[in-house]
Amino acid sequence: MTAHETPAEYWNHNTHYHGLVLRHVPGGCGEALDVGCGDGLLARRLAPRARHVTGLDRSAEMVVKAKTLSEGVGNVDFVEAGLLEYDLPAKHYDFVCSVAAIHHMDFTAGMAAMRDAVRPGGALVVIGLADNAGPKDFVYGAAGVPAHLLYSRVLRRKHAGEPGAPLADPDMTWGEVRDEALRLLPGAVFRRRLLWRYSIVWHRPR
């Protein structure tokens, strides 16, 4: 494997939270959607838990990579499209997730599109990044440094990898993300996580 290749399984700040995402896949999941799927790692991890998984990404390079790495996984398909340009069927998916992708688009429109695609009894999980707004945010962020150093030493040394997906800086603060998410998703749970991420978990009532 060359320095420019990514292993099929690897660890970084985003994949660290794949386990959290997978814990919320409903039993008997039929259709699952991974928004901003990148090289398809999370979609492949979803495959044993759903009848069918769709990975959506606007990067042609990432979709090609995802298809290549996912050869032999028969229940996963990848689509080259941005979320806001893709005609998602309403209330179609038992599970919708997105990791480190929502800040690449309009937050309100993206979250609403994913929400509207979840069928009754289904779940939506979003892992994202936000910007610091003041001293409290910086202090909280500093708490992630020891965890980063520990995980980097224990996990990244053996399982390092980056998919090479396009990068962007978040333009919403933690508070803005929380407030807008809870407005759009009544009953959702917002939590700020170590390693400079947040999680949003929402279940559509039956």
mmCIF file of C-alpha atoms in Angstrom:
data_model
loop_
_atom_site.group_PDB
_atom_site.id
_atom_site.type_symbol
_atom_site.label_atom_id
_atom_site.label_comp_id
_atom_site.label_asym_id
_atom_site.label_seq_id
_atom_site.Cartn_x
_atom_site.Cartn_y
_atom_site.Cartn_z
ATOM 1 C CA MET A 1 0.000 0.000 0.000
ATOM 2 C CA THR A 2 1.427 3.359 -1.019
ATOM 3 C CA ALA A 3 1.324 6.566 1.020
ATOM 4 C CA HIS A 4 -1.577 7.785 -1.155
ATOM 5 C CA GLU A 5 -3.795 4.749 -0.651
ATOM 6 C CA THR A 6 -6.306 4.442 2.155
ATOM 7 C CA PRO A 7 -6.851 1.097 3.905
ATOM 8 C CA ALA A 8 -10.370 -0.306 3.752
ATOM 9 C CA GLU A 9 -10.593 -0.010 7.561
ATOM 10 C CA TYR A 10 -8.973 2.899 9.362
ATOM 11 C CA TRP A 11 -9.323 5.363 12.248
ATOM 12 C CA ASN A 12 -9.615 9.131 12.309
ATOM 13 C CA HIS A 13 -11.710 11.719 14.157
ATOM 14 C CA ASN A 14 -14.747 10.958 11.993
ATOM 15 C CA THR A 15 -14.601 7.168 11.862
ATOM 16 C CA HIS A 16 -14.179 7.225 15.659
ATOM 17 C CA TYR A 17 -17.922 7.923 15.853
ATOM 18 C CA HIS A 18 -19.080 5.257 13.420
ATOM 19 C CA GLY A 19 -19.876 3.009 16.372
ATOM 20 C CA LEU A 20 -22.184 5.653 17.803
ATOM 21 C CA VAL A 21 -23.964 5.914 14.459
ATOM 22 C CA LEU A 22 -24.364 2.158 14.109
ATOM 23 C CA ARG A 23 -25.867 1.790 17.576
ATOM 24 C CA HIS A 24 -28.925 3.706 16.396
ATOM 25 C CA VAL A 25 -29.725 1.583 13.350
ATOM 26 C CA PRO A 26 -33.240 0.248 14.025
ATOM 27 C CA GLY A 27 -33.804 -3.475 14.153
ATOM 28 C CA GLY A 28 -35.078 -4.906 10.900
ATOM 29 C CA CYS A 29 -33.716 -1.919 8.973
ATOM 30 C CA GLY A 30 -34.735 -2.021 5.338
ATOM 31 C CA GLU A 31 -33.387 1.056 3.559
ATOM 32 C CA ALA A 32 -30.447 3.075 4.918
ATOM 33 C CA LEU A 33 -28.881 6.250 3.519
ATOM 34 C CA ASP A 34 -25.378 7.604 4.186
ATOM 35 C CA VAL A 35 -25.126 11.264 3.157
ATOM 36 C CA GLY A 36 -21.622 12.385 2.245
ATOM 37 C CA CYS A 37 -20.434 8.787 2.166
ATOM 38 C CA GLY A 38 -16.877 9.544 1.028
ATOM 39 C CA ASP A 39 -15.009 6.313 0.333
ATOM 40 C CA GLY A 40 -17.933 4.239 1.610
ATOM 41 C CA LEU A 41 -16.470 2.962 4.876
ATOM 42 C CA LEU A 42 -19.583 3.725 6.928
ATOM 43 C CA ALA A 43 -21.857 2.380 4.185
ATOM 44 C CA ARG A 44 -19.929 -0.896 4.258
ATOM 45 C CA ARG A 45 -20.269 -1.013 8.022
ATOM 46 C CA LEU A 46 -24.008 -0.402 7.653
ATOM 47 C CA ALA A 47 -24.411 -3.196 5.110
ATOM 48 C CA PRO A 48 -24.778 -6.081 7.607
ATOM 49 C CA ARG A 49 -27.429 -4.092 9.493
ATOM 50 C CA ALA A 50 -29.732 -3.134 6.618
ATOM 51 C CA ARG A 51 -31.340 -4.806 3.655
ATOM 52 C CA HIS A 52 -30.014 -2.075 1.351
ATOM 53 C CA VAL A 53 -27.684 0.908 1.787
ATOM 54 C CA THR A 54 -27.326 3.929 -0.475
ATOM 55 C CA GLY A 55 -24.214 6.073 -0.233
ATOM 56 C CA LEU A 56 -24.599 9.616 -1.541
ATOM 57 C CA ASP A 57 -21.655 11.896 -2.320
ATOM 58 C CA ARG A 58 -21.186 14.825 -4.682
ATOM 59 C CA SER A 59 -17.513 13.997 -5.307
ATOM 60 C CA ALA A 60 -17.053 11.828 -8.388
ATOM 61 C CA GLU A 61 -13.634 10.770 -7.117
ATOM 62 C CA MET A 62 -15.061 9.597 -3.799
ATOM 63 C CA VAL A 63 -17.878 7.658 -5.469
ATOM 64 C CA VAL A 64 -15.407 5.841 -7.716
ATOM 65 C CA LYS A 65 -13.277 5.017 -4.683
ATOM 66 C CA ALA A 66 -16.309 3.848 -2.694
ATOM 67 C CA LYS A 67 -17.414 1.542 -5.498
ATOM 68 C CA THR A 68 -13.924 0.083 -5.825
ATOM 69 C CA LEU A 69 -13.500 -0.547 -2.102
ATOM 70 C CA SER A 70 -17.024 -1.971 -1.845
ATOM 71 C CA GLU A 71 -16.757 -4.577 -4.575
ATOM 72 C CA GLY A 72 -18.368 -7.762 -3.336
ATOM 73 C CA VAL A 73 -20.757 -5.961 -0.975
ATOM 74 C CA GLY A 74 -23.962 -6.741 -2.785
ATOM 75 C CA ASN A 75 -26.452 -4.576 -0.896
ATOM 76 C CA VAL A 76 -24.674 -1.213 -1.176
ATOM 77 C CA ASP A 77 -25.037 1.283 -4.028
ATOM 78 C CA PHE A 78 -23.320 4.641 -4.457
ATOM 79 C CA VAL A 79 -24.760 7.712 -6.152
ATOM 80 C CA GLU A 80 -22.807 10.759 -7.314
ATOM 81 C CA ALA A 81 -25.013 13.648 -6.197
ATOM 82 C CA GLY A 82 -25.237 16.387 -3.631
ATOM 83 C CA LEU A 83 -27.962 15.982 -1.029
ATOM 84 C CA LEU A 84 -29.741 19.186 -1.988
ATOM 85 C CA GLU A 85 -29.680 18.296 -5.684
ATOM 86 C CA TYR A 86 -30.853 14.720 -5.207
ATOM 87 C CA ASP A 87 -34.562 13.934 -5.253
ATOM 88 C CA LEU A 88 -34.849 11.932 -2.033
ATOM 89 C CA PRO A 89 -38.075 9.974 -1.681
ATOM 90 C CA ALA A 90 -40.114 11.267 1.253
ATOM 91 C CA LYS A 91 -40.336 9.077 4.363
ATOM 92 C CA HIS A 92 -38.542 6.245 2.578
ATOM 93 C CA TYR A 93 -35.534 5.368 4.745
ATOM 94 C CA ASP A 94 -35.502 3.480 8.021
ATOM 95 C CA PHE A 95 -32.134 5.030 8.814
ATOM 96 C CA VAL A 96 -30.366 8.154 7.579
ATOM 97 C CA CYS A 97 -26.915 9.200 8.710
ATOM 98 C CA SER A 98 -24.257 11.733 7.849
ATOM 99 C CA VAL A 99 -20.735 12.114 9.232
ATOM 100 C CA ALA A 100 -18.755 15.342 8.768
ATOM 101 C CA ALA A 101 -20.767 16.404 5.719
ATOM 102 C CA ILE A 102 -23.529 18.771 6.845
ATOM 103 C CA HIS A 103 -21.138 21.739 7.106
ATOM 104 C CA HIS A 104 -20.441 21.384 3.375
ATOM 105 C CA MET A 105 -23.982 22.551 2.606
ATOM 106 C CA ASP A 106 -26.714 24.807 3.908
ATOM 107 C CA PHE A 107 -27.374 23.365 7.356
ATOM 108 C CA THR A 108 -31.101 24.073 7.515
ATOM 109 C CA ALA A 109 -31.854 22.788 4.030
ATOM 110 C CA GLY A 110 -29.643 19.722 4.472
ATOM 111 C CA MET A 111 -31.073 18.761 7.845
ATOM 112 C CA ALA A 112 -34.631 19.266 6.626
ATOM 113 C CA ALA A 113 -33.975 17.089 3.564
ATOM 114 C CA MET A 114 -32.619 14.250 5.694
ATOM 115 C CA ARG A 115 -35.437 14.610 8.215
ATOM 116 C CA ASP A 116 -38.087 14.421 5.506
ATOM 117 C CA ALA A 117 -36.524 11.237 4.100
ATOM 118 C CA VAL A 118 -36.936 9.299 7.379
ATOM 119 C CA ARG A 119 -40.008 7.119 7.581
ATOM 120 C CA PRO A 120 -42.111 6.820 10.758
ATOM 121 C CA GLY A 121 -40.224 4.813 13.362
ATOM 122 C CA GLY A 122 -36.924 5.510 11.617
ATOM 123 C CA ALA A 123 -33.863 7.358 12.881
ATOM 124 C CA LEU A 124 -31.542 10.143 11.794
ATOM 125 C CA VAL A 125 -27.985 10.471 13.150
ATOM 126 C CA VAL A 126 -25.667 13.345 12.240
ATOM 127 C CA ILE A 127 -22.057 13.739 13.333
ATOM 128 C CA GLY A 128 -20.662 17.163 12.573
ATOM 129 C CA LEU A 129 -18.193 19.944 13.258
ATOM 130 C CA ALA A 130 -18.819 23.473 14.527
ATOM 131 C CA ASP A 131 -16.892 26.672 15.161
ATOM 132 C CA ASN A 132 -15.891 28.089 18.529
ATOM 133 C CA ALA A 133 -17.686 31.262 19.574
ATOM 134 C CA GLY A 134 -15.999 32.214 22.859
ATOM 135 C CA PRO A 135 -13.833 31.188 25.809
ATOM 136 C CA LYS A 136 -16.227 28.455 26.946
ATOM 137 C CA ASP A 137 -16.025 26.743 23.565
ATOM 138 C CA PHE A 138 -12.237 26.930 23.513
ATOM 139 C CA VAL A 139 -12.012 25.474 27.030
ATOM 140 C CA TYR A 140 -14.335 22.627 26.095
ATOM 141 C CA GLY A 141 -12.353 22.021 22.940
ATOM 142 C CA ALA A 142 -9.131 21.824 24.915
ATOM 143 C CA ALA A 143 -10.568 18.833 26.788
ATOM 144 C CA GLY A 144 -10.355 16.888 23.555
ATOM 145 C CA VAL A 145 -6.595 17.223 23.288
ATOM 146 C CA PRO A 146 -5.736 14.400 25.773
ATOM 147 C CA ALA A 147 -8.245 12.106 24.049
ATOM 148 C CA HIS A 148 -6.771 12.969 20.667
ATOM 149 C CA LEU A 149 -3.253 12.196 21.850
ATOM 150 C CA LEU A 150 -4.325 8.919 23.435
ATOM 151 C CA TYR A 151 -6.318 7.678 20.466
ATOM 152 C CA SER A 152 -3.657 8.824 18.034
ATOM 153 C CA ARG A 153 -1.041 6.832 19.897
ATOM 154 C CA VAL A 154 -3.129 3.699 20.418
ATOM 155 C CA LEU A 155 -5.308 3.578 17.306
ATOM 156 C CA ARG A 156 -4.035 5.888 14.619
ATOM 157 C CA ARG A 157 -0.544 4.429 14.720
ATOM 158 C CA LYS A 158 -1.946 1.066 13.606
ATOM 159 C CA HIS A 159 -5.053 2.082 11.693
ATOM 160 C CA ALA A 160 -4.355 5.574 10.342
ATOM 161 C CA GLY A 161 -6.130 6.656 7.212
ATOM 162 C CA GLU A 162 -7.794 9.542 5.453
ATOM 163 C CA PRO A 163 -10.206 9.027 2.572
ATOM 164 C CA GLY A 164 -8.991 12.138 0.744
ATOM 165 C CA ALA A 165 -12.443 13.730 0.698
ATOM 166 C CA PRO A 166 -12.812 17.490 0.105
ATOM 167 C CA LEU A 167 -12.437 19.553 3.279
ATOM 168 C CA ALA A 168 -14.298 22.648 4.496
ATOM 169 C CA ASP A 169 -14.350 24.699 7.690
ATOM 170 C CA PRO A 170 -17.635 24.900 9.633
ATOM 171 C CA ASP A 171 -19.332 28.299 9.636
ATOM 172 C CA MET A 172 -21.845 27.698 12.452
ATOM 173 C CA THR A 173 -21.067 27.766 16.150
ATOM 174 C CA TRP A 174 -21.897 24.924 18.527
ATOM 175 C CA GLY A 175 -24.803 26.918 19.928
ATOM 176 C CA GLU A 176 -26.163 27.774 16.496
ATOM 177 C CA VAL A 177 -26.038 24.132 15.421
ATOM 178 C CA ARG A 178 -27.773 22.988 18.604
ATOM 179 C CA ASP A 179 -30.534 25.580 18.391
ATOM 180 C CA GLU A 180 -31.276 25.032 14.715
ATOM 181 C CA ALA A 181 -31.175 21.246 15.023
ATOM 182 C CA LEU A 182 -33.621 21.251 17.915
ATOM 183 C CA ARG A 183 -35.906 23.634 16.022
ATOM 184 C CA LEU A 184 -35.954 21.387 12.975
ATOM 185 C CA LEU A 185 -36.045 18.095 14.883
ATOM 186 C CA PRO A 186 -38.333 18.304 17.922
ATOM 187 C CA GLY A 187 -37.228 15.777 20.508
ATOM 188 C CA ALA A 188 -33.730 15.341 19.043
ATOM 189 C CA VAL A 189 -30.741 14.866 21.326
ATOM 190 C CA PHE A 190 -27.744 17.118 20.699
ATOM 191 C CA ARG A 191 -24.459 16.286 22.409
ATOM 192 C CA ARG A 192 -21.058 17.837 22.100
ATOM 193 C CA ARG A 193 -18.382 15.172 21.809
ATOM 194 C CA LEU A 194 -14.662 14.894 22.348
ATOM 195 C CA LEU A 195 -12.454 15.082 19.263
ATOM 196 C CA TRP A 196 -14.275 18.273 18.238
ATOM 197 C CA ARG A 197 -17.485 16.724 16.975
ATOM 198 C CA TYR A 198 -21.166 16.844 17.938
ATOM 199 C CA SER A 199 -23.888 14.249 17.537
ATOM 200 C CA ILE A 200 -27.556 14.767 16.739
ATOM 201 C CA VAL A 201 -29.892 11.797 17.153
ATOM 202 C CA TRP A 202 -33.551 11.993 16.170
ATOM 203 C CA HIS A 203 -36.300 9.394 15.902
ATOM 204 C CA ARG A 204 -39.384 10.091 13.810
ATOM 205 C CA PRO A 205 -42.488 9.121 15.794
ATOM 206 C CA ARG A 206 -44.510 6.220 14.433
#
